[in-house]
Coordinates of C-alpha atoms in Angstrom, one line a residue:
Chain A
M1 CA 29.4 2.2 -6.4
L2 CA 26.9 5.0 -5.7
R3 CA 29.7 7.1 -4.3
K4 CA 31.7 6.6 -7.4
A5 CA 28.7 7.6 -9.5
G6 CA 28.7 10.9 -7.6
V7 CA 25.9 10.2 -5.1
G8 CA 26.5 12.1 -1.9
R9 CA 25.0 13.7 1.2
G10 CA 21.4 14.9 0.7
D11 CA 21.0 13.3 -2.8
R12 CA 17.8 11.4 -3.5
V13 CA 18.0 8.0 -5.1
A14 CA 14.9 6.2 -6.3
V15 CA 14.2 2.6 -5.5
F16 CA 11.9 0.9 -8.0
L17 CA 11.9 -2.7 -6.8
P18 CA 9.5 -5.3 -5.7
Q19 CA 10.0 -6.7 -2.2
S20 CA 13.3 -8.5 -2.4
L21 CA 16.7 -8.9 -0.8
E22 CA 17.8 -6.3 -3.3
S23 CA 15.4 -3.7 -1.8
A24 CA 17.2 -4.0 1.5
V25 CA 20.6 -3.8 -0.1
A26 CA 19.4 -0.8 -2.1
I27 CA 18.3 1.3 0.9
Y28 CA 21.3 0.5 3.0
G29 CA 23.6 1.3 0.1
I30 CA 21.8 4.6 -0.4
L31 CA 21.9 5.6 3.3
H32 CA 25.6 4.5 3.5
A33 CA 26.4 6.9 0.6
G34 CA 24.8 9.7 2.6
A35 CA 21.8 9.9 0.4
A36 CA 18.0 9.5 0.9
F37 CA 16.0 6.7 -0.7
V38 CA 12.8 7.5 -2.6
P39 CA 10.7 4.4 -2.8
I40 CA 8.4 4.1 -5.8
D41 CA 5.5 1.6 -5.7
P42 CA 6.4 -1.0 -8.3
A43 CA 2.9 -0.7 -9.8
T44 CA 3.2 3.1 -10.3
P45 CA 2.3 4.1 -13.9
P46 CA 5.1 5.9 -15.8
A47 CA 3.5 9.3 -15.9
R48 CA 3.2 9.4 -12.1
M49 CA 6.6 8.0 -11.6
Q50 CA 8.0 10.6 -13.9
A51 CA 6.3 13.4 -11.9
I52 CA 7.9 12.0 -8.6
L53 CA 11.4 11.7 -10.1
D54 CA 11.3 15.2 -11.6
K55 CA 9.9 16.8 -8.5
C56 CA 12.5 15.1 -6.3
G57 CA 15.4 15.8 -8.6
V58 CA 16.3 12.1 -8.9
R59 CA 19.4 11.2 -11.0
H60 CA 20.0 7.7 -9.8
L61 CA 17.5 4.8 -9.9
I62 CA 17.8 1.3 -8.5
T63 CA 15.7 -1.4 -10.0
Q64 CA 15.8 -4.9 -11.5
E65 CA 15.7 -6.5 -15.0
G66 CA 12.0 -7.2 -14.5
K67 CA 11.3 -3.5 -14.6
R68 CA 13.1 -2.9 -17.9
A69 CA 9.9 -2.3 -20.0
D70 CA 8.5 0.1 -17.4
I71 CA 11.8 2.1 -17.4
A72 CA 12.0 2.1 -21.2
R73 CA 8.5 3.7 -21.3
L74 CA 9.6 6.1 -18.6
I75 CA 12.6 7.4 -20.4
Q76 CA 10.7 8.1 -23.6
T77 CA 9.9 11.5 -22.2
P78 CA 12.6 13.9 -21.0
H79 CA 14.3 12.7 -17.8
G80 CA 17.2 13.6 -15.5
L81 CA 18.6 10.0 -15.0
D82 CA 22.4 9.5 -15.1
L83 CA 22.6 6.0 -13.8
I84 CA 20.3 3.0 -13.5
V85 CA 21.5 0.2 -11.1
G86 CA 20.0 -3.2 -11.6
L87 CA 19.8 -3.6 -15.4
D88 CA 22.2 -6.0 -17.1
A89 CA 22.7 -3.9 -20.2
G90 CA 22.4 -0.2 -21.1
L91 CA 19.1 1.5 -21.9
G92 CA 18.5 4.6 -24.0
G93 CA 22.0 5.8 -23.6
I94 CA 21.8 5.9 -19.8
S95 CA 24.7 4.1 -18.0
T96 CA 23.7 1.0 -16.1
K97 CA 25.2 -1.3 -13.5
S98 CA 24.0 -4.9 -12.9
W99 CA 23.2 -6.5 -9.6
A100 CA 26.2 -8.8 -10.2
E101 CA 28.4 -5.8 -10.3
V102 CA 26.8 -4.4 -7.2
F103 CA 27.4 -7.6 -5.2
A104 CA 31.0 -7.8 -6.5
A105 CA 31.8 -4.2 -5.7
T106 CA 34.1 -3.2 -2.7
P107 CA 32.2 -1.0 -0.3
S108 CA 33.7 2.4 0.1
D109 CA 33.4 4.7 3.1
G110 CA 30.4 6.9 3.4
P111 CA 30.4 10.6 4.3
Q112 CA 29.8 11.6 7.8
I113 CA 26.1 12.3 8.4
T114 CA 24.0 13.2 11.4
D115 CA 20.6 12.2 12.6
Q116 CA 19.3 15.3 10.9
D117 CA 20.3 14.3 7.4
L118 CA 17.7 13.1 4.9
S119 CA 16.9 9.4 5.0
Y120 CA 13.8 8.9 2.8
V121 CA 11.1 10.8 0.9
M122 CA 7.9 8.8 0.7
W123 CA 5.3 9.9 -1.8
T124 CA 1.6 9.9 -1.2
S125 CA -1.6 11.1 -3.0
G126 CA -2.3 14.8 -2.9
S127 CA -5.8 16.3 -3.2
T128 CA -5.0 18.3 -6.4
G129 CA -3.6 15.2 -8.2
A130 CA 0.0 16.2 -7.6
P131 CA 1.7 13.7 -5.3
K132 CA 3.4 15.0 -2.2
G133 CA 6.7 13.8 -0.7
M134 CA 6.9 13.3 3.0
T135 CA 10.5 14.1 3.8
H136 CA 12.1 12.3 6.7
V137 CA 15.5 12.4 8.4
H138 CA 17.5 9.6 10.0
R139 CA 16.3 10.4 13.5
N140 CA 12.6 9.9 12.5
G141 CA 12.9 6.3 11.4
L142 CA 15.2 5.5 14.4
I143 CA 12.8 6.9 16.9
Y144 CA 9.9 5.1 15.3
A145 CA 11.8 1.9 15.3
G146 CA 12.9 2.4 18.9
N147 CA 9.3 3.0 20.0
L148 CA 8.2 -0.2 18.3
A149 CA 11.0 -2.2 19.9
E150 CA 10.2 -0.8 23.3
T151 CA 6.4 -1.2 23.0
H152 CA 6.5 -4.8 21.8
G153 CA 9.7 -6.0 23.5
L154 CA 11.2 -6.8 20.1
C155 CA 14.5 -8.8 20.4
A156 CA 17.1 -10.7 18.4
D157 CA 15.0 -13.9 18.5
D158 CA 12.2 -12.3 16.6
R159 CA 11.3 -13.1 13.0
F160 CA 9.2 -10.4 11.3
L161 CA 6.9 -11.2 8.4
G162 CA 8.0 -8.4 6.2
L163 CA 4.8 -7.5 4.3
S164 CA 5.1 -3.7 4.0
P165 CA 6.5 -2.5 0.7
L166 CA 9.1 0.2 1.0
H167 CA 6.7 3.0 0.0
F168 CA 4.6 2.2 3.1
D169 CA 6.1 3.8 6.3
M170 CA 5.2 0.6 8.2
A171 CA 8.3 -0.9 6.3
V172 CA 10.4 0.9 9.0
M173 CA 9.5 -2.1 11.2
D174 CA 11.0 -4.6 8.8
Y175 CA 13.9 -2.6 7.4
I176 CA 15.0 -0.5 10.4
A177 CA 13.6 -1.9 13.6
A178 CA 14.8 -5.4 12.7
P179 CA 18.4 -4.4 12.3
L180 CA 18.1 -2.2 15.4
V181 CA 17.3 -5.1 17.7
G182 CA 19.1 -7.8 15.7
A183 CA 15.9 -9.5 14.6
T184 CA 15.3 -11.3 11.3
T185 CA 13.0 -10.0 8.6
I186 CA 11.4 -12.5 6.2
I187 CA 10.9 -10.3 3.1
V188 CA 7.7 -11.5 1.6
P189 CA 7.7 -11.6 -2.2
E190 CA 4.7 -9.9 -3.9
A191 CA 3.4 -13.2 -5.3
V192 CA 3.2 -14.7 -1.8
A193 CA 1.8 -11.5 -0.2
K194 CA -1.2 -11.5 -2.7
L195 CA -2.2 -15.1 -1.8
P196 CA -3.3 -15.5 1.8
A197 CA -2.7 -19.3 1.8
A198 CA 0.8 -18.8 0.5
L199 CA 1.4 -16.2 3.2
T200 CA 0.2 -18.4 6.0
R201 CA 2.3 -21.2 4.7
L202 CA 5.4 -18.9 4.6
A203 CA 4.7 -17.6 8.2
A204 CA 4.5 -21.2 9.4
Q205 CA 7.6 -22.5 7.5
Q206 CA 9.6 -19.5 8.6
R207 CA 8.3 -19.6 12.3
A208 CA 7.4 -15.9 12.1
T209 CA 6.9 -14.2 15.5
V210 CA 5.7 -10.7 14.5
V211 CA 3.3 -9.6 11.8
Y212 CA 2.8 -5.8 11.3
T213 CA 0.4 -5.0 8.6
V214 CA -3.0 -3.6 7.6
P215 CA -6.2 -5.2 8.9
F216 CA -7.1 -6.2 5.3
A217 CA -4.1 -8.5 5.0
M218 CA -4.9 -10.1 8.4
T219 CA -8.6 -10.6 7.4
Q220 CA -7.5 -12.3 4.2
M221 CA -5.3 -14.7 6.2
L222 CA -8.3 -15.4 8.4
H223 CA -10.7 -16.1 5.6
R224 CA -8.5 -17.5 2.8
G225 CA -5.3 -18.4 4.6
A226 CA -6.2 -22.0 5.5
M227 CA -4.8 -21.1 8.9
E228 CA -6.0 -24.4 10.5
K229 CA -3.6 -26.3 8.2
Y230 CA -0.5 -24.6 9.5
D231 CA 1.4 -24.4 12.7
L232 CA 1.4 -20.7 13.6
T233 CA 2.2 -21.0 17.3
A234 CA 5.4 -19.0 16.9
L235 CA 3.4 -15.8 16.3
R236 CA 3.6 -13.7 19.4
W237 CA 2.6 -10.2 18.0
M238 CA -0.1 -9.3 15.5
I239 CA 0.1 -5.6 15.1
F240 CA -2.3 -3.9 12.7
G241 CA -2.8 -0.3 11.7
G242 CA -3.8 2.0 8.8
E243 CA -7.5 1.5 9.0
N244 CA -10.2 0.2 11.4
F245 CA -10.3 -3.5 12.0
P246 CA -14.0 -4.8 12.0
A247 CA -14.5 -6.3 15.4
K248 CA -16.0 -9.5 14.2
H249 CA -13.0 -10.4 12.0
L250 CA -10.5 -9.3 14.7
R251 CA -12.3 -11.4 17.3
A252 CA -12.2 -14.5 15.0
L253 CA -8.5 -14.0 14.3
M254 CA -7.7 -13.6 18.0
Q255 CA -9.6 -16.8 18.7
A256 CA -7.7 -18.5 15.9
L257 CA -4.3 -17.4 17.4
P258 CA -4.8 -17.6 21.1
Q259 CA -1.1 -17.3 22.0
A260 CA -0.6 -14.1 20.1
R261 CA -1.0 -10.6 21.4
F262 CA -2.8 -8.1 19.2
A263 CA -2.1 -4.4 19.0
N264 CA -3.7 -1.5 17.2
A265 CA -1.0 0.8 15.7
F266 CA -1.9 4.4 15.0
G267 CA -0.3 7.4 13.3
P268 CA 0.1 9.1 9.9
A269 CA 3.2 8.5 7.8
E270 CA 4.0 12.2 8.2
T271 CA 4.9 11.7 11.9
H272 CA 5.2 7.9 11.8
Q273 CA 3.3 5.9 14.3
I274 CA 2.3 7.8 17.5
S275 CA 0.6 5.2 19.7
S276 CA -0.2 1.6 20.2
Y277 CA -3.0 -0.2 22.0
T278 CA -2.7 -3.8 23.1
L279 CA -6.1 -5.5 23.2
P280 CA -6.9 -7.1 26.6
G281 CA -9.0 -9.8 24.8
P282 CA -11.2 -10.4 21.8
P283 CA -13.5 -7.3 21.3
E284 CA -17.2 -7.4 21.4
D285 CA -19.2 -6.6 18.2
G286 CA -19.4 -2.8 17.6
A287 CA -16.9 -2.1 20.4
A288 CA -14.7 1.0 19.7
I289 CA -11.1 -0.2 19.8
P290 CA -8.9 2.5 21.2
V291 CA -5.7 3.6 19.3
G292 CA -3.7 3.9 22.5
K293 CA -2.1 6.7 24.5
P294 CA 0.5 8.9 22.8
W295 CA 4.0 7.5 23.1
R296 CA 6.1 9.3 25.7
T297 CA 8.4 10.7 23.0
L298 CA 5.7 13.0 21.7
E299 CA 2.8 15.4 22.5
A300 CA -0.7 15.0 21.1
M301 CA -3.3 17.8 21.2
V302 CA -7.0 17.6 20.2
V303 CA -8.3 20.9 18.9
D304 CA -11.5 22.4 17.5
A305 CA -12.0 24.2 14.2
K306 CA -10.2 27.3 15.6
D307 CA -7.2 25.3 16.8
H308 CA -8.2 25.6 20.5
P309 CA -7.8 22.5 22.6
V310 CA -11.1 20.8 23.3
T311 CA -12.3 19.6 26.7
P312 CA -10.9 16.0 27.3
G313 CA -13.4 13.5 25.9
E314 CA -14.7 15.8 23.2
A315 CA -14.0 15.1 19.5
G316 CA -11.5 17.3 17.5
E317 CA -8.7 17.2 15.1
L318 CA -5.5 15.5 16.4
L319 CA -2.3 17.6 16.2
V320 CA 1.0 15.9 16.9
R321 CA 4.4 17.3 18.0
S322 CA 6.8 14.5 17.6
P323 CA 10.6 14.1 17.1
S324 CA 9.8 11.7 14.3
C325 CA 7.7 14.2 12.4
M326 CA 8.7 14.9 8.7
L327 CA 10.6 18.1 7.8
G328 CA 7.8 18.8 5.4
Y329 CA 6.6 17.9 1.9
W330 CA 9.4 17.9 -0.6
D331 CA 9.6 21.2 -2.6
D332 CA 6.1 22.1 -1.6
P333 CA 6.1 25.2 0.7
V334 CA 2.3 25.8 0.5
R335 CA 1.2 22.3 1.5
T336 CA 4.0 22.1 4.1
D337 CA 2.7 25.3 5.6
H338 CA -0.9 24.0 5.7
A339 CA 0.3 20.8 7.3
F340 CA 1.7 22.4 10.4
F341 CA 0.3 24.4 13.3
R342 CA 2.7 26.6 15.3
R343 CA 2.1 27.1 19.0
P344 CA 3.9 30.3 20.1
L345 CA 6.6 29.9 22.8
G346 CA 7.5 33.5 23.2
G347 CA 9.3 35.9 20.9
T348 CA 9.8 34.4 17.5
L349 CA 10.0 30.8 18.8
S350 CA 7.2 28.3 18.4
Q351 CA 6.5 24.6 18.7
V352 CA 5.5 22.8 15.5
F353 CA 2.6 20.3 15.4
Y354 CA 1.5 18.3 12.4
R355 CA -2.2 18.5 11.5
T356 CA -3.2 14.8 11.1
G357 CA -6.6 15.5 9.6
D358 CA -7.8 12.7 11.9
L359 CA -10.8 13.2 14.0
V360 CA -10.2 11.7 17.5
R361 CA -11.5 11.7 21.0
Q362 CA -9.1 11.6 23.9
D363 CA -10.2 10.5 27.4
P364 CA -8.8 12.4 30.5
D365 CA -6.4 9.4 31.0
G366 CA -4.9 10.0 27.6
M367 CA -6.5 7.1 25.8
M368 CA -7.4 8.0 22.2
Y369 CA -10.2 6.8 19.9
F370 CA -10.1 7.3 16.1
L371 CA -13.4 8.7 14.8
G372 CA -12.8 9.4 11.1
R373 CA -11.1 11.8 8.7
V374 CA -11.6 15.6 8.9
G375 CA -11.3 15.9 5.1
R376 CA -12.1 13.7 2.2
Q377 CA -9.2 11.5 2.3
I378 CA -10.2 7.9 2.8
K379 CA -8.4 4.7 3.6
L380 CA -9.1 1.6 1.6
R381 CA -7.4 -1.7 2.4
G382 CA -4.7 0.4 4.1
F383 CA -4.1 2.7 1.2
R384 CA -4.6 6.5 1.6
I385 CA -6.7 7.8 -1.2
E386 CA -7.7 11.4 -1.9
L387 CA -11.1 11.0 -3.6
D388 CA -10.6 14.5 -5.0
E389 CA -7.6 13.3 -6.9
V390 CA -9.5 10.4 -8.4
E391 CA -12.3 12.8 -9.4
A392 CA -9.8 15.2 -10.9
V393 CA -8.5 12.5 -13.3
L394 CA -12.0 11.5 -14.4
V395 CA -13.3 15.1 -14.8
A396 CA -10.3 16.0 -17.0
A397 CA -11.3 13.3 -19.5
P398 CA -13.1 14.4 -22.7
G399 CA -16.9 14.0 -22.6
V400 CA -17.2 13.9 -18.8
Q401 CA -19.3 16.7 -17.5
D402 CA -19.1 15.9 -13.8
C403 CA -18.2 13.1 -11.6
A404 CA -18.2 11.8 -8.0
V405 CA -16.2 9.0 -6.6
V406 CA -17.4 7.2 -3.5
C407 CA -16.1 4.4 -1.4
D408 CA -18.4 1.4 -1.0
D409 CA -17.2 0.2 2.5
T410 CA -19.2 -3.0 2.3
R411 CA -17.5 -4.2 -0.9
Q412 CA -14.3 -2.4 -0.1
H413 CA -14.0 -0.7 -3.4
L414 CA -14.3 2.7 -5.2
V415 CA -17.2 3.5 -7.5
G416 CA -17.1 6.4 -9.9
F417 CA -20.3 8.1 -11.0
L418 CA -20.1 10.1 -14.2
R419 CA -22.4 12.6 -15.9
P420 CA -21.5 12.8 -19.5
D421 CA -21.5 15.9 -21.7
A422 CA -24.9 16.4 -23.4
G423 CA -25.3 13.9 -26.3
Q424 CA -22.2 12.0 -25.4
T425 CA -21.9 8.3 -24.5
P426 CA -18.7 7.9 -22.4
D427 CA -16.4 5.0 -23.2
L428 CA -16.1 3.5 -19.8
A429 CA -13.3 1.1 -20.7
R430 CA -11.2 4.0 -21.9
L431 CA -12.0 6.0 -18.9
K432 CA -10.9 3.2 -16.7
A433 CA -7.7 2.9 -18.7
R434 CA -7.1 6.6 -18.1
C435 CA -7.4 6.1 -14.4
R436 CA -4.9 3.2 -14.6
D437 CA -2.5 5.5 -16.4
H438 CA -2.7 8.4 -13.9
L439 CA -3.4 6.8 -10.5
P440 CA -1.9 4.2 -8.3
P441 CA -3.7 0.9 -8.8
Y442 CA -5.4 1.0 -5.4
A443 CA -7.1 4.3 -6.4
V444 CA -8.6 3.1 -9.6
P445 CA -12.3 2.8 -9.2
S446 CA -13.5 -0.9 -9.5
E447 CA -16.6 0.3 -11.2
L448 CA -17.7 3.3 -13.3
R449 CA -21.4 4.1 -13.7
V450 CA -23.1 6.6 -15.8
I451 CA -25.7 8.8 -14.0
R452 CA -28.1 11.2 -15.7
A453 CA -28.3 13.6 -12.8
F454 CA -26.5 13.7 -9.4
P455 CA -28.4 13.8 -6.2
R456 CA -27.6 17.1 -4.5
T457 CA -27.5 18.3 -1.0
G458 CA -29.2 21.5 0.2
S459 CA -26.1 23.5 -0.6
A460 CA -26.2 22.1 -4.2
K461 CA -23.2 19.9 -3.6
I462 CA -23.2 16.4 -5.0
D463 CA -24.8 14.3 -2.3
R464 CA -22.2 11.6 -1.9
A465 CA -24.0 9.8 0.9
A466 CA -27.0 9.4 -1.4
L467 CA -24.6 7.9 -4.1
V468 CA -23.3 5.4 -1.6
R469 CA -26.9 4.4 -0.8
L470 CA -27.6 4.1 -4.5
E471 CA -24.7 1.8 -4.9
L472 CA -25.8 -0.3 -1.9
D473 CA -29.3 -0.6 -3.2
K474 CA -28.1 -1.8 -6.6
D475 CA -28.4 -5.5 -5.7
Chain B
M1 CA 2.1 -28.7 -28.4
N2 CA 3.3 -32.3 -28.6
S3 CA 4.1 -34.7 -31.4
T4 CA 1.1 -36.9 -30.9
M5 CA -1.3 -34.0 -31.3
T6 CA -4.2 -35.0 -33.4
S7 CA -6.7 -32.9 -35.3
K8 CA -8.7 -32.8 -32.1
T9 CA -7.5 -29.9 -29.8
P10 CA -6.1 -31.2 -26.6
P11 CA -8.2 -30.2 -23.6
S12 CA -5.3 -28.3 -22.0
L13 CA -5.1 -26.0 -24.9
D14 CA -8.8 -25.2 -24.6
I15 CA -8.3 -24.5 -20.9
A16 CA -5.4 -22.3 -21.5
D17 CA -7.3 -20.4 -24.2
T18 CA -10.3 -19.9 -22.0
V19 CA -8.2 -18.7 -19.1
S20 CA -6.2 -16.5 -21.4
A21 CA -9.4 -14.9 -22.9
F22 CA -10.7 -14.2 -19.4
L23 CA -7.5 -12.6 -18.1
S24 CA -7.3 -10.4 -21.2
S25 CA -10.9 -9.2 -20.8
A26 CA -11.5 -5.5 -19.9
E27 CA -12.6 -6.3 -16.4
M28 CA -9.4 -8.1 -15.7
T29 CA -6.2 -6.7 -17.3
G30 CA -7.5 -5.4 -20.7
R31 CA -4.4 -6.6 -22.5
V32 CA -2.8 -9.7 -23.9
V33 CA -1.3 -11.9 -21.2
A34 CA 1.5 -14.3 -22.1
R35 CA 1.1 -18.0 -21.2
D36 CA 4.2 -17.9 -19.0
E37 CA 3.8 -14.4 -17.6
D38 CA 4.2 -14.3 -13.8
L39 CA 0.7 -13.0 -13.1
L40 CA 1.3 -12.2 -9.5
S41 CA 4.6 -10.3 -9.8
S42 CA 3.8 -8.5 -13.1
G43 CA 0.9 -6.7 -11.5
A44 CA -1.6 -8.5 -13.8
L45 CA -3.5 -9.8 -10.8
D46 CA -4.2 -8.0 -7.6
S47 CA -6.1 -9.4 -4.6
L48 CA -9.4 -8.3 -5.9
N49 CA -9.2 -9.9 -9.3
I50 CA -7.7 -13.0 -7.9
A51 CA -11.0 -13.6 -6.3
Q52 CA -12.7 -13.0 -9.6
L53 CA -10.4 -15.4 -11.3
I54 CA -11.1 -18.1 -8.7
A55 CA -14.9 -17.6 -9.1
F56 CA -14.5 -17.8 -12.9
L57 CA -12.5 -21.0 -12.8
E58 CA -15.0 -22.6 -10.4
A59 CA -18.0 -21.7 -12.6
R60 CA -16.4 -22.4 -15.9
F61 CA -14.9 -25.7 -15.1
A62 CA -17.4 -26.8 -12.5
L63 CA -14.7 -27.0 -9.8
T64 CA -14.5 -26.3 -6.1
I65 CA -11.1 -24.6 -5.4
P66 CA -10.3 -24.9 -1.7
V67 CA -8.5 -21.8 -0.2
E68 CA -5.3 -23.8 0.5
D69 CA -4.9 -24.5 -3.2
V70 CA -4.6 -20.8 -4.1
L71 CA -0.8 -20.6 -4.3
P72 CA 1.8 -19.3 -6.6
E73 CA 2.4 -22.8 -8.0
T74 CA -1.2 -23.2 -9.0
M75 CA -2.3 -19.6 -9.9
G76 CA 1.0 -17.9 -10.8
S77 CA 0.7 -18.2 -14.6
I78 CA -1.7 -19.3 -17.3
A79 CA 0.4 -22.4 -17.7
A80 CA 0.1 -23.2 -13.9
I81 CA -3.6 -22.6 -13.9
T82 CA -4.0 -24.9 -16.9
E83 CA -2.1 -27.6 -15.2
Y84 CA -4.1 -27.2 -12.0
V85 CA -7.5 -27.2 -13.7
T86 CA -6.4 -30.2 -15.9
Q87 CA -5.5 -32.1 -12.8
K88 CA -8.6 -31.2 -10.9
T89 CA -10.9 -32.1 -13.8
G90 CA -9.0 -35.3 -14.4
G91 CA -8.0 -34.1 -17.8
A92 CA -11.6 -34.1 -19.0
Q93 CA -13.3 -30.9 -20.2
G94 CA -15.5 -29.3 -17.7
E95 CA -17.8 -27.8 -20.2
C96 CA -21.0 -26.3 -18.9

């Protein structure tokens, strides 16, 4: 069907779907047609989605009836869409194909592609407010999936609890590693994923063996999942990544699932996962949990501010040279250039490392420890958020003089502090609505507060640490 | 609602109205939420405001909602919440 619509090698096709069987059909149909899939978070506001589709040159979109209203809003502004798959009837003069037609269609042959052809472009927050598209080729996902399979001994008897939406690179486990080893993926509907007790019930009913998700989701299962009511003895791997797992919660979860092994997965979506650490037992409070040794398919290097390797055991930025590294950010030569470090080989040749922005320490035996972020990007409940991007949205609003957004780690939410223009009283509800319109839902501050003057550091910068203290002292 | 409806508003309607007003408030969705809207799939509720919803229901209707009860069939729509609260309060109004 996509081939008949003119989709071919190297094209980008957007997937705007909640977790469903259709999402699996969509990505395999796109790959079979020789194209790359562009997953769009189903909660993305229209303006942001429009920016991604434009930038990526998307002409074909795969969705479902439930998204009709969102798409109707999207196409009110100029767009380049030729075909929408997943709608039962036409919309705004764009031709559509229903899912019934998709399932009735006879598959056609795909073009010949290589492991260097585009497979997916995943969009993430950028510090200037413009999203950036991590552009991957087939080889990248296959190497990532192969490393996961080897590390965890994944096999055809496994049943993965598929929690990662397509726009998370962890979805490679559910959508690529599972078919690679012949395992089953239980694609978890959004409604179930949001309710820990429903998730635990599904894991038990489906006899799930592997869970691969962010610590937040696992902590929710522990506290709100009614785990004691369900038989979860089939679980053999609990693999977490994306942020630190507080030791006290991890220990409690390990004690609740004594038969399961727990692993810490590590690596940015730009290179995909680069290491894994299997815990020998429940961690002590405050213990630093390693992120593992680099997988043997790649090279990790820890450097100082001048890109010189540090002495083993010292902290520095992690650079990664990996066969599963992205080609670059889609249509963004400047940020792509900044993302890479080139180590000269001789002549004009060089080896390319991705600058992770992660501050790590690597012991002489290769074991790595994650210490934090070099820049101002944070992780909240597994989502990467550029605080600068959130601030850019707020500062651009009329009546806002200055602002600072901080993350309250205790409450796990963002707080925006605003200094209004002289004589103005900002409409906080409207500002929040503005954030909802321009940012992914997880980057919208939970709370906005007006502040008459910002605490400042010695160099006259807004003292964000003082703001965090202010927030903590509130109660 | 039903043919035997009297001048007195049935409790379930009050529960639905109360829940509806709360979900439409600025701190929750900031928009009108339909009775049968799938709150969990439509994006109306995320994991943070589900916790706020539970806290609200417990306080407003003097209930204790055990974690194992927080499921799509009890919290998935205003209609489902109304039915759950009605059942938990034995059909009586939990005014406080």
